[in-house]
DNA sequence: AGTCTGTTTATAAACAGAAAC
DNA sequence: GCGTTTCTGTTTATAAACAGA
């Protein structure tokens, strides 16, 4: 809940399929629509993990949520989902999760009205029983996938072009299509769209080179080799997007080869965070490991050195009522290019030279008060209701931010209608919020078993309060620790909170890669 | 042909209608298409102005073209079109035009096969005879409008909110719709989309304020007041685009009011060129003036002072064969923030304070050799021909740059089929190139009368070579001079070419406003 | 003549924080 | 004061136009 939100590693705003089948406008409903999909604007439910595992807010810590893990549930899967969820929701969202094992009396709380055994979820496979052996691989995925889930489907061979250094050329590796039925033993890479932005993938590509320079074609090839989605299913416009990103972002600089014949792309060294797919991959591979008390961190040895201590420290904790900073971010980081710590690049096997680079993204303007800042979602599905406001003679949209029509239920594999009595309570298991889907509203309902985000103590969730004292696991997505095991990123500087600028967490380190 | 190209003032890449009627996908032709519109991939023609007035390349000066003005033609209209054309095509395109009066023997050359009297052009009105009195106002316009043409339709009252300074609020001025039939006397503003980019319009808006700060809402209002298109016909998504531009471009900075309550947008003073709509308007108003030997420049008094002389002057003229600079622009202007002259803001009636600002856009890396760099256009209509290349199993597009299907003829009012014998020679009068229309190809055809861009001397265009010596007008769109009249922007520093960085022309000054 | 590469602009969209209602 | 809605601001994605190599 501190420091300015880094961009999540897990992609948002990337719903668009980008498949070869064009939008098809099948459900265009051009003028007569806007009444469809029957989303009944319910007060929404408490958040649930897939298969009805509930998540409750902690009564006192706003950044903490409590999860009761059923006995039948797959712990690794849940940890993965929670990690993704925590990272995704940024700083204001929950980033600590207390995992409690269910004490058998599961029929007690009706909070989610969906049991683990529930197999009638209409939106895709249910697949949580570990005996199914496709615990992760069969989770219904789409573009709004978390990267951990996605990585569970990635083949490790997708990383091998790293190891076969320099010989990535034209051999048709990785061309083995998986036939959509992917049992756990097979290790083909998915054709699912990876959850990384173009900018992130370009960084992955360029940073995989020791000289940290790549031609455009090599970037294409690298991405196609490591993310077969782009070779196989994406429309060719993805290359246009790559070029667009290279040109648009100042982070990417085009340089000339010494002979001046070819040009190659580099990353501005002063802002290169040196993230590689390997690092991201290792993070999540470890996440899926055996012991739950395993570090979620990459195996790299990062060193944060407080060089160029910011001179404007007074802006870091603004007076809580003056100026209010009104942070929509980014404008507060003007001229923050110099005064950030130098972050040494990890010298893993892919790098020869430890290029010195300093971080230059955010000035880490943390808001003073983190007082119960419940996350707001704009639950209004969309206001393409015609003539809703008689402002103009426009017969078209009235909102200045375009919005997609709410998708139909079957298009959202995370939306599972529970078997409970109230058919209106559609649970949103998606880690991605869609405006129009059932979202969590901050409305407080202290009285019922309904799916509110009521503080924890109000809900009769457990058969006895003893369970709250169960020494469960604590998953902290802010520093990617599970239980009390801290990540093994060794910060050479202060690591207490709210003390210094060197207090950069892994999630921030990862998150700034958009 | 010198200095790096500024972005044209006249908008390109803005074909999209952005009207309330959605794309309608009526002619989607999803899979069976791509054969339509009957564009026969002809070798294309030499460039012509509307009504068949030909433009020929000058035999020796690659940036110069020669235009023979028929007696019946409207000179002002032609000058306007040429000015737009010159500004639009950037540095590599022609920016000087020698205007010659036709010597009566018009039937001589068959080069354009369209006479001025031709009235059978199927795409809109022909409207060049000044006796029609709607010389400019009736030119068929669409989104690919030049700004000069567009300004011909603009009401002068659209500028009056400047004069009624500060009281722009809610009075329903400018709400007088024009009923599409706009005789010359009436002065309603058009509902046509203005040819300015969002970035340009935002600058117009903010620079119209003395304090050079505007809230978002004020920017909206300013644009709506001055360009009623956005109030009346544009989809509400245009406000999204405004916000997008404000956020995206570093040029726009959000600041807080002194009380910290509201935020307003400013333009980074070190790169603010202080262009206002008033200036653009005056430029074009003068262009439409009576005498052809009139200055095309704004009435402002700009002063360029060579402060911070660049230290890396050796990069300004690279060795002509080494490195070759391979300018796709923009990457050559890294770190050029400091070393450019300070450009004083013009203190016209809209400014109180002469904010000091220096230019910081382009480092003016001029290509060494401007040897017959004929402009290329990618005339390939689009290659959504399925299975054209058996590269992948993609059934969809194969080009990584998406392209629109070629529009039908009737949608392009500039495309006029001449009455000549060859029905295939569709002339493109549009100042905007569409990749599918007939474009000028650099193919050299020295032998025929065909529509090639053959050097000037090869074409038997004139009845006698005397006409080449006719003391015609010279329209130079690089510095916006007609005849020998220079623009009245007074540069205090060097104004000879290739000498100093202060050699900034009006077109560059204007052009950098995208 | 066509393709690849690079730059810009436009538009839609997701979403978050702040302000208004 | 709270809850909702709207406004404002930031990013990402995608299409597209077009220029230069
Ligand atoms: Mg770049
Ligand atoms: Mg900005």
Coordinates of N, CA and C in Angstrom, one line a residue, chain A residues 54-247:
Chain A
X54 N -13.5 -18.5 -1.2 CA -13.8 -17.1 -1.0 C -12.6 -16.4 -0.5
X55 N -12.6 -15.1 -0.7 CA -11.6 -14.2 -0.3 C -12.3 -13.1 0.5
X56 N -11.9 -12.9 1.7 CA -12.5 -11.9 2.6 C -11.4 -10.9 3.0
X57 N -11.9 -9.7 3.1 CA -11.0 -8.6 3.6 C -10.7 -8.9 5.0
X58 N -9.4 -8.6 5.4 CA -9.0 -8.6 6.7 C -9.7 -7.5 7.5
X59 N -10.1 -7.8 8.8 CA -10.8 -6.7 9.5 C -10.0 -5.5 9.7
X60 N -8.7 -5.6 9.9 CA -8.0 -4.4 10.3 C -7.0 -4.0 9.2
X61 N -6.4 -4.9 8.5 CA -5.4 -4.5 7.5 C -6.1 -4.4 6.1
X62 N -6.1 -3.3 5.6 CA -6.8 -3.1 4.4 C -6.1 -3.7 3.2
X63 N -4.9 -4.0 3.3 CA -4.2 -4.6 2.2 C -4.1 -6.1 2.3
X64 N -4.9 -6.6 3.2 CA -4.8 -8.1 3.5 C -6.1 -8.7 3.3
X65 N -6.1 -9.8 2.7 CA -7.3 -10.6 2.5 C -7.0 -12.0 3.1
X66 N -8.1 -12.7 3.4 CA -8.0 -14.0 4.0 C -8.7 -15.0 3.1
X67 N -8.0 -16.1 2.9 CA -8.5 -17.1 2.0 C -8.5 -18.4 2.8
X68 N -9.6 -19.1 2.7 CA -9.8 -20.4 3.3 C -9.6 -21.4 2.2
X69 N -8.6 -22.2 2.3 CA -8.3 -23.2 1.3 C -9.0 -24.5 1.6
X70 N -9.8 -24.9 0.8 CA -10.5 -26.2 1.0 C -9.4 -27.3 0.9
X71 N -9.8 -28.4 1.5 CA -8.8 -29.5 1.5 C -8.6 -30.0 0.1
X72 N -9.7 -30.0 -0.7 CA -9.5 -30.6 -2.0 C -8.8 -29.7 -3.0
X73 N -8.6 -28.4 -2.6 CA -8.1 -27.5 -3.5 C -6.6 -27.7 -3.7
X74 N -6.2 -27.2 -4.8 CA -4.7 -27.3 -5.2 C -4.1 -26.0 -4.7
X75 N -3.2 -26.2 -3.7 CA -2.6 -25.0 -3.1 C -1.7 -24.2 -4.1
X76 N -1.0 -24.9 -4.8 CA -0.1 -24.2 -5.8 C -1.0 -23.3 -6.7
X77 N -2.0 -23.9 -7.2 CA -2.9 -23.2 -8.1 C -3.4 -21.9 -7.4
X78 N -3.8 -22.1 -6.2 CA -4.4 -21.0 -5.5 C -3.3 -19.9 -5.2
X79 N -2.2 -20.4 -4.9 CA -1.1 -19.4 -4.7 C -0.8 -18.6 -6.0
X80 N -0.8 -19.4 -7.0 CA -0.5 -18.7 -8.3 C -1.6 -17.7 -8.6
X81 N -2.8 -18.0 -8.4 CA -3.9 -17.1 -8.6 C -3.8 -15.9 -7.7
X82 N -3.5 -16.1 -6.5 CA -3.4 -15.0 -5.5 C -2.3 -14.1 -5.8
X83 N -1.2 -14.7 -6.2 CA 0.0 -13.9 -6.6 C -0.3 -13.0 -7.7
X84 N -0.9 -13.6 -8.7 CA -1.3 -12.8 -9.9 C -2.3 -11.7 -9.4
X85 N -3.2 -12.1 -8.6 CA -4.2 -11.1 -8.2 C -3.6 -10.0 -7.4
X86 N -2.7 -10.3 -6.6 CA -2.1 -9.3 -5.8 C -1.2 -8.4 -6.6
X87 N -0.5 -8.9 -7.5 CA 0.3 -8.1 -8.4 C -0.5 -7.2 -9.3
X88 N -1.6 -7.8 -9.6 CA -2.4 -7.1 -10.6 C -3.1 -5.9 -10.0
X89 N -3.6 -6.1 -8.8 CA -4.4 -5.0 -8.3 C -3.6 -3.9 -7.8
X90 N -2.3 -3.9 -8.0 CA -1.5 -2.8 -7.6 C -1.4 -2.6 -6.1
X91 N -1.0 -1.4 -5.8 CA -0.7 -1.1 -4.4 C -2.0 -0.9 -3.6
X92 N -3.0 -0.4 -4.3 CA -4.2 -0.1 -3.5 C -5.0 -1.4 -3.3
X93 N -4.7 -2.4 -4.1 CA -5.4 -3.7 -3.9 C -4.7 -4.5 -2.8
X94 N -5.3 -5.6 -2.5 CA -4.7 -6.4 -1.5 C -3.4 -7.1 -2.0
X95 N -2.5 -7.1 -1.2 CA -1.2 -7.7 -1.6 C -0.7 -8.7 -0.5
X96 N -1.5 -8.9 0.5 CA -1.2 -9.9 1.5 C -2.4 -10.8 1.6
X97 N -2.1 -12.1 1.6 CA -3.1 -13.0 1.7 C -2.8 -14.0 2.8
X98 N -3.7 -14.2 3.7 CA -3.6 -15.2 4.8 C -4.3 -16.4 4.3
X99 N -3.5 -17.5 4.2 CA -4.1 -18.7 3.7 C -4.4 -19.6 4.9
X100 N -5.7 -20.0 5.0 CA -6.1 -20.8 6.1 C -6.7 -22.1 5.5
X101 N -6.4 -23.2 6.2 CA -6.9 -24.4 5.8 C -8.3 -24.6 6.3
X102 N -9.2 -25.0 5.5 CA -10.5 -25.2 5.9 C -10.6 -26.3 6.9
X103 N -11.5 -26.1 7.9 CA -11.6 -27.1 9.0 C -12.7 -28.0 8.8
X104 N -13.0 -28.3 7.6 CA -14.0 -29.3 7.3 C -15.4 -28.9 7.3
X105 N -15.8 -27.9 8.0 CA -17.2 -27.5 8.1 C -17.5 -26.5 7.0
X106 N -17.4 -27.0 5.8 CA -17.4 -26.1 4.7 C -18.8 -25.6 4.4
X107 N -19.8 -26.4 4.8 CA -21.1 -26.0 4.5 C -21.6 -24.9 5.4
X108 N -20.7 -24.4 6.2 CA -21.1 -23.4 7.2 C -21.5 -22.1 6.5
X109 N -20.5 -21.5 5.9 CA -20.8 -20.2 5.3 C -21.4 -20.4 3.9
X110 N -22.3 -19.6 3.7 CA -22.9 -19.6 2.3 C -22.3 -18.5 1.5
X111 N -21.2 -18.1 1.8 CA -20.7 -16.8 1.3 C -20.5 -16.9 -0.2
X112 N -20.1 -18.0 -0.7 CA -19.8 -18.0 -2.1 C -20.8 -18.9 -2.8
X113 N -21.4 -19.8 -2.1 CA -22.4 -20.6 -2.7 C -21.9 -21.5 -3.8
X114 N -20.7 -21.7 -3.7 CA -20.1 -22.5 -4.8 C -19.0 -23.4 -4.1
X115 N -19.1 -24.6 -4.3 CA -18.2 -25.5 -3.6 C -17.1 -25.9 -4.6
X116 N -16.1 -26.5 -4.1 CA -15.0 -27.0 -4.9 C -15.5 -28.0 -5.9
X117 N -16.4 -28.8 -5.4 CA -16.9 -29.9 -6.2 C -17.8 -29.5 -7.3
X118 N -18.2 -28.3 -7.2 CA -19.1 -27.8 -8.2 C -18.6 -28.0 -9.6
X119 N -19.3 -28.7 -10.4 CA -18.9 -28.9 -11.8 C -19.8 -28.3 -12.8
X120 N -20.8 -27.6 -12.3 CA -21.8 -27.1 -13.2 C -21.5 -25.7 -13.7
X121 N -20.3 -25.3 -13.5 CA -20.0 -23.9 -14.0 C -20.1 -23.9 -15.5
X122 N -20.9 -23.1 -16.0 CA -21.1 -23.1 -17.5 C -20.0 -22.6 -18.3
X123 N -19.0 -22.0 -17.7 CA -18.0 -21.2 -18.5 C -16.7 -22.0 -18.4
X124 N -16.6 -23.0 -19.2 CA -15.3 -23.7 -19.3 C -15.1 -24.7 -18.2
X125 N -14.0 -25.3 -18.2 CA -13.7 -26.4 -17.3 C -13.6 -25.9 -15.9
X126 N -13.8 -26.9 -15.0 CA -13.7 -26.5 -13.6 C -12.4 -26.9 -13.0
X127 N -11.9 -28.0 -13.1 CA -10.5 -28.3 -13.0 C -9.8 -27.7 -11.8
X128 N -10.1 -28.2 -10.7 CA -9.2 -27.8 -9.6 C -8.7 -29.0 -8.8
X129 N -9.4 -30.0 -8.8 CA -9.0 -31.2 -8.1 C -7.7 -31.7 -8.6
X130 N -6.7 -31.8 -7.7 CA -5.4 -32.1 -8.2 C -5.3 -33.5 -8.8
X131 N -6.3 -34.3 -8.5 CA -6.3 -35.7 -9.1 C -6.6 -35.6 -10.6
X132 N -7.1 -34.4 -11.0 CA -7.3 -34.3 -12.4 C -6.0 -34.2 -13.2
X133 N -5.0 -33.8 -12.6 CA -3.7 -33.7 -13.1 C -3.5 -32.6 -14.2
X134 N -4.6 -31.9 -14.4 CA -4.5 -30.7 -15.3 C -4.9 -29.5 -14.5
X135 N -4.3 -29.5 -13.3 CA -4.7 -28.5 -12.4 C -4.6 -27.1 -13.0
X136 N -3.4 -26.8 -13.5 CA -3.2 -25.5 -14.0 C -3.4 -25.4 -15.5
X137 N -3.1 -26.5 -16.1 CA -3.2 -26.4 -17.6 C -4.6 -26.4 -18.1
X138 N -5.5 -26.7 -17.3 CA -6.9 -26.7 -17.8 C -7.7 -25.6 -17.3
X139 N -7.1 -24.7 -16.6 CA -7.9 -23.5 -16.2 C -8.3 -22.8 -17.4
X140 N -9.5 -22.5 -17.5 CA -9.9 -21.8 -18.7 C -9.2 -20.5 -18.9
X141 N -8.6 -20.3 -20.0 CA -7.7 -19.2 -20.2 C -8.3 -18.3 -21.3
X142 N -8.0 -17.1 -21.3 CA -8.3 -16.3 -22.4 C -7.3 -15.1 -22.4
X143 N -7.5 -14.1 -23.0 CA -6.6 -13.0 -23.0 C -6.4 -12.4 -21.7
X144 N -7.4 -12.4 -20.9 CA -7.2 -11.7 -19.6 C -6.6 -12.7 -18.6
X145 N -5.6 -13.4 -19.1 CA -4.9 -14.4 -18.3 C -3.9 -13.8 -17.4
X146 N -3.7 -14.4 -16.3 CA -2.6 -13.9 -15.5 C -1.3 -14.6 -16.0
X147 N -0.2 -14.0 -15.7 CA 1.0 -14.5 -16.3 C 1.4 -15.8 -15.7
X148 N 1.0 -15.9 -14.4 CA 1.4 -17.2 -13.8 C 0.6 -18.3 -14.4
X149 N -0.7 -18.1 -14.6 CA -1.4 -19.1 -15.2 C -0.9 -19.4 -16.6
X150 N -0.6 -18.3 -17.2 CA -0.1 -18.5 -18.6 C 1.2 -19.3 -18.6
X151 N 2.1 -18.9 -17.7 CA 3.4 -19.6 -17.6 C 3.2 -21.1 -17.3
X152 N 2.2 -21.4 -16.6 CA 2.0 -22.8 -16.3 C 1.7 -23.6 -17.6
X153 N 1.4 -22.9 -18.6 CA 1.2 -23.6 -19.9 C 2.4 -23.5 -20.8
X154 N 3.3 -22.6 -20.4 CA 4.4 -22.5 -21.3 C 5.4 -23.7 -21.2
X155 N 5.9 -23.9 -22.3 CA 6.9 -25.0 -22.3 C 8.2 -24.4 -21.9
X156 N 8.9 -25.2 -21.2 CA 10.3 -24.7 -20.8 C 11.2 -24.7 -22.0
X157 N 10.8 -25.4 -23.1 CA 11.7 -25.3 -24.3 C 11.6 -23.9 -24.9
X158 N 10.6 -23.2 -24.5 CA 10.5 -21.9 -25.1 C 11.6 -21.0 -24.6
X159 N 12.2 -21.4 -23.5 CA 13.3 -20.6 -23.0 C 14.7 -21.1 -23.6
X160 N 14.7 -22.2 -24.2 CA 15.9 -22.8 -24.6 C 16.7 -22.0 -25.7
X161 N 16.0 -21.3 -26.5 CA 16.8 -20.4 -27.4 C 17.8 -19.6 -26.6
X162 N 17.5 -19.3 -25.4 CA 18.5 -18.6 -24.6 C 19.8 -19.4 -24.5
X163 N 19.6 -20.7 -24.2 CA 20.7 -21.5 -23.9 C 21.5 -21.8 -25.2
X164 N 20.8 -22.2 -26.2 CA 21.4 -22.3 -27.5 C 21.7 -20.9 -28.0
X165 N 22.6 -20.3 -27.3 CA 22.9 -18.9 -27.6 C 23.4 -18.6 -29.0
X166 N 22.7 -17.7 -29.6 CA 23.2 -17.2 -30.9 C 22.7 -18.0 -32.1
X167 N 22.2 -19.2 -31.9 CA 21.8 -20.0 -33.0 C 20.3 -20.1 -33.1
X168 N 19.7 -19.0 -33.1 CA 18.2 -19.0 -33.0 C 17.6 -18.9 -34.4
X169 N 18.4 -19.0 -35.4 CA 18.0 -18.5 -36.7 C 16.8 -19.1 -37.3
X170 N 16.9 -20.0 -38.0 CA 15.8 -20.4 -38.9 C 15.4 -21.9 -38.6
X171 N 16.0 -22.5 -37.7 CA 15.6 -23.9 -37.4 C 14.2 -23.8 -36.8
X172 N 13.4 -24.7 -37.3 CA 12.0 -24.7 -37.0 C 11.7 -25.4 -35.6
X173 N 12.4 -24.9 -34.6 CA 12.0 -25.4 -33.3 C 10.7 -24.8 -32.9
X174 N 10.2 -25.4 -31.9 CA 9.0 -24.9 -31.2 C 7.8 -24.9 -32.2
X175 N 8.0 -25.6 -33.3 CA 6.8 -25.5 -34.2 C 5.8 -26.6 -33.9
X176 N 6.1 -27.3 -32.9 CA 5.2 -28.4 -32.5 C 3.9 -27.9 -32.0
X177 N 2.9 -27.9 -32.8 CA 1.6 -27.4 -32.3 C 1.1 -28.4 -31.2
X178 N 0.6 -27.7 -30.2 CA -0.1 -28.6 -29.2 C -1.6 -28.6 -29.7
X179 N -2.1 -29.8 -29.5 CA -3.4 -30.0 -30.1 C -4.5 -29.7 -29.1
X180 N -4.3 -28.7 -28.4 CA -5.4 -28.1 -27.5 C -5.7 -29.0 -26.3
X181 N -5.5 -30.3 -26.4 CA -5.6 -31.2 -25.3 C -4.2 -31.4 -24.8
X182 N -3.9 -30.7 -23.7 CA -2.5 -30.7 -23.2 C -2.4 -31.3 -21.9
X183 N -2.2 -32.6 -21.8 CA -2.0 -33.2 -20.5 C -0.7 -32.8 -19.9
X184 N -0.5 -33.0 -18.7 CA 0.5 -32.4 -17.9 C 1.9 -32.8 -18.4
X185 N 2.0 -34.0 -18.9 CA 3.4 -34.4 -19.3 C 3.9 -33.7 -20.5
X186 N 3.1 -33.3 -21.4 CA 3.6 -32.7 -22.7 C 4.0 -31.3 -22.4
X187 N 5.0 -30.9 -23.0 CA 5.6 -29.6 -22.8 C 5.6 -28.7 -24.0
X188 N 4.5 -28.7 -24.7 CA 4.5 -27.7 -25.8 C 4.2 -26.3 -25.3
X189 N 4.7 -25.3 -26.0 CA 4.3 -24.0 -25.6 C 2.8 -23.7 -26.0
X190 N 2.2 -22.9 -25.3 CA 0.8 -22.6 -25.6 C 0.7 -21.7 -26.9
X191 N -0.4 -21.8 -27.4 CA -0.7 -20.8 -28.4 C -1.6 -19.7 -27.8
X192 N -1.7 -19.7 -26.6 CA -2.4 -18.6 -25.9 C -1.5 -17.3 -26.0
X193 N -2.2 -16.3 -26.0 CA -1.5 -15.0 -26.0 C -0.8 -14.8 -24.7
X194 N 0.5 -14.5 -24.7 CA 1.2 -14.2 -23.5 C 0.7 -13.0 -22.8
X195 N 0.8 -12.9 -21.5 CA 0.3 -11.7 -20.8 C 1.2 -10.5 -20.8
X196 N 2.1 -10.5 -21.7 CA 3.1 -9.4 -21.6 C 2.7 -8.4 -22.7
X197 N 3.0 -7.2 -22.4 CA 2.8 -6.1 -23.4 C 3.8 -6.2 -24.4
X198 N 3.6 -5.5 -25.5 CA 4.6 -5.4 -26.5 C 5.9 -4.8 -26.0
X199 N 5.8 -3.8 -25.2 CA 6.9 -3.2 -24.6 C 7.7 -4.2 -23.8
X200 N 7.0 -5.0 -23.0 CA 7.7 -5.9 -22.2 C 8.4 -7.0 -23.1
X201 N 7.7 -7.4 -24.1 CA 8.3 -8.5 -24.9 C 9.5 -7.9 -25.7
X202 N 9.5 -6.7 -26.1 CA 10.6 -6.1 -26.8 C 11.8 -6.1 -25.8
X203 N 11.5 -5.7 -24.6 CA 12.6 -5.7 -23.6 C 13.1 -7.1 -23.4
X204 N 12.3 -8.0 -23.3 CA 12.7 -9.4 -23.1 C 13.7 -9.8 -24.3
X205 N 13.2 -9.4 -25.4 CA 14.0 -9.8 -26.6 C 15.4 -9.1 -26.6
X206 N 15.4 -7.8 -26.5 CA 16.6 -7.1 -26.6 C 17.6 -7.5 -25.4
X207 N 17.0 -7.6 -24.2 CA 17.8 -7.9 -23.1 C 18.4 -9.3 -23.1
X208 N 17.8 -10.1 -24.0 CA 18.4 -11.5 -24.1 C 19.7 -11.5 -24.8
X209 N 20.0 -10.4 -25.4 CA 21.3 -10.3 -26.2 C 22.4 -9.7 -25.3
X210 N 23.5 -10.3 -25.4 CA 24.6 -9.8 -24.6 C 25.0 -8.4 -25.0
X211 N 25.0 -8.1 -26.3 CA 25.3 -6.8 -26.7 C 24.1 -5.8 -26.6
X212 N 22.9 -6.4 -26.2 CA 21.7 -5.6 -26.0 C 21.4 -4.8 -27.2
X213 N 21.4 -5.4 -28.3 CA 21.0 -4.8 -29.5 C 20.4 -5.8 -30.4
X214 N 19.3 -5.4 -31.1 CA 18.6 -6.4 -31.9 C 18.0 -5.6 -33.1
X215 N 18.1 -6.3 -34.2 CA 17.4 -5.7 -35.4 C 15.9 -6.0 -35.2
X216 N 15.1 -5.3 -36.0 CA 13.7 -5.5 -35.9 C 13.3 -7.0 -36.2
X217 N 14.0 -7.5 -37.3 CA 13.6 -8.8 -37.6 C 14.0 -9.8 -36.5
X218 N 15.1 -9.5 -35.9 CA 15.5 -10.4 -34.8 C 14.5 -10.3 -33.6
X219 N 14.0 -9.2 -33.4 CA 12.9 -9.0 -32.4 C 11.7 -9.8 -32.8
X220 N 11.3 -9.7 -34.0 CA 10.2 -10.5 -34.5 C 10.5 -12.0 -34.2
X221 N 11.6 -12.4 -34.6 CA 11.9 -13.8 -34.5 C 12.0 -14.3 -33.0
X222 N 12.6 -13.5 -32.2 CA 12.7 -13.8 -30.8 C 11.3 -14.0 -30.2
X223 N 10.4 -13.1 -30.5 CA 9.1 -13.1 -30.0 C 8.3 -14.4 -30.5
X224 N 8.5 -14.6 -31.8 CA 7.8 -15.7 -32.4 C 8.4 -17.0 -31.8
X225 N 9.7 -17.0 -31.5 CA 10.2 -18.3 -31.0 C 9.8 -18.5 -29.5
X226 N 9.6 -17.5 -28.8 CA 9.3 -17.6 -27.4 C 7.8 -17.6 -27.1
X227 N 7.1 -17.0 -28.0 CA 5.7 -16.9 -27.8 C 5.0 -17.3 -29.2
X228 N 4.8 -18.6 -29.3 CA 4.4 -19.1 -30.6 C 3.0 -18.5 -31.0
X229 N 2.3 -17.9 -30.0 CA 1.1 -17.3 -30.4 C 1.3 -16.3 -31.6
X230 N 2.4 -15.6 -31.5 CA 2.5 -14.6 -32.5 C 2.9 -15.2 -33.9
X231 N 3.5 -16.4 -33.8 CA 3.8 -17.0 -35.1 C 2.6 -17.7 -35.7
X232 N 1.7 -18.2 -34.8 CA 0.7 -19.1 -35.2 C -0.7 -18.4 -35.4
X233 N -1.0 -17.7 -34.4 CA -2.4 -17.2 -34.4 C -2.6 -15.7 -34.5
X234 N -1.7 -15.0 -34.2 CA -1.9 -13.5 -34.2 C -2.0 -13.0 -35.6
X235 N -2.7 -12.0 -35.8 CA -2.8 -11.4 -37.1 C -1.4 -10.7 -37.4
X236 N -1.1 -10.5 -38.6 CA 0.2 -9.9 -38.9 C 0.4 -8.5 -38.4
X237 N -0.7 -7.9 -38.0 CA -0.6 -6.6 -37.4 C 0.2 -6.5 -36.1
X238 N 0.5 -7.6 -35.6 CA 1.3 -7.5 -34.3 C 2.6 -7.0 -34.6
X239 N 3.1 -7.2 -35.8 CA 4.4 -6.6 -36.1 C 4.3 -5.1 -36.3
X240 N 3.2 -4.7 -36.8 CA 3.0 -3.2 -36.8 C 3.0 -2.7 -35.4
X241 N 2.4 -3.4 -34.5 CA 2.4 -2.9 -33.1 C 3.8 -2.9 -32.5
X242 N 4.6 -3.9 -32.9 CA 6.0 -3.9 -32.4 C 6.7 -2.7 -32.9
X243 N 6.6 -2.4 -34.2 CA 7.3 -1.3 -34.7 C 6.7 0.0 -34.1
X244 N 5.4 0.0 -33.9 CA 4.8 1.2 -33.2 C 5.4 1.4 -31.9
X245 N 5.6 0.4 -31.1 CA 6.1 0.5 -29.8 C 7.6 0.9 -29.8
X246 N 8.3 0.4 -30.7 CA 9.7 0.8 -30.8 C 9.8 2.2 -31.1
X247 N 9.0 2.7 -32.0 CA 9.1 4.1 -32.4 C 8.6 5.0 -31.3

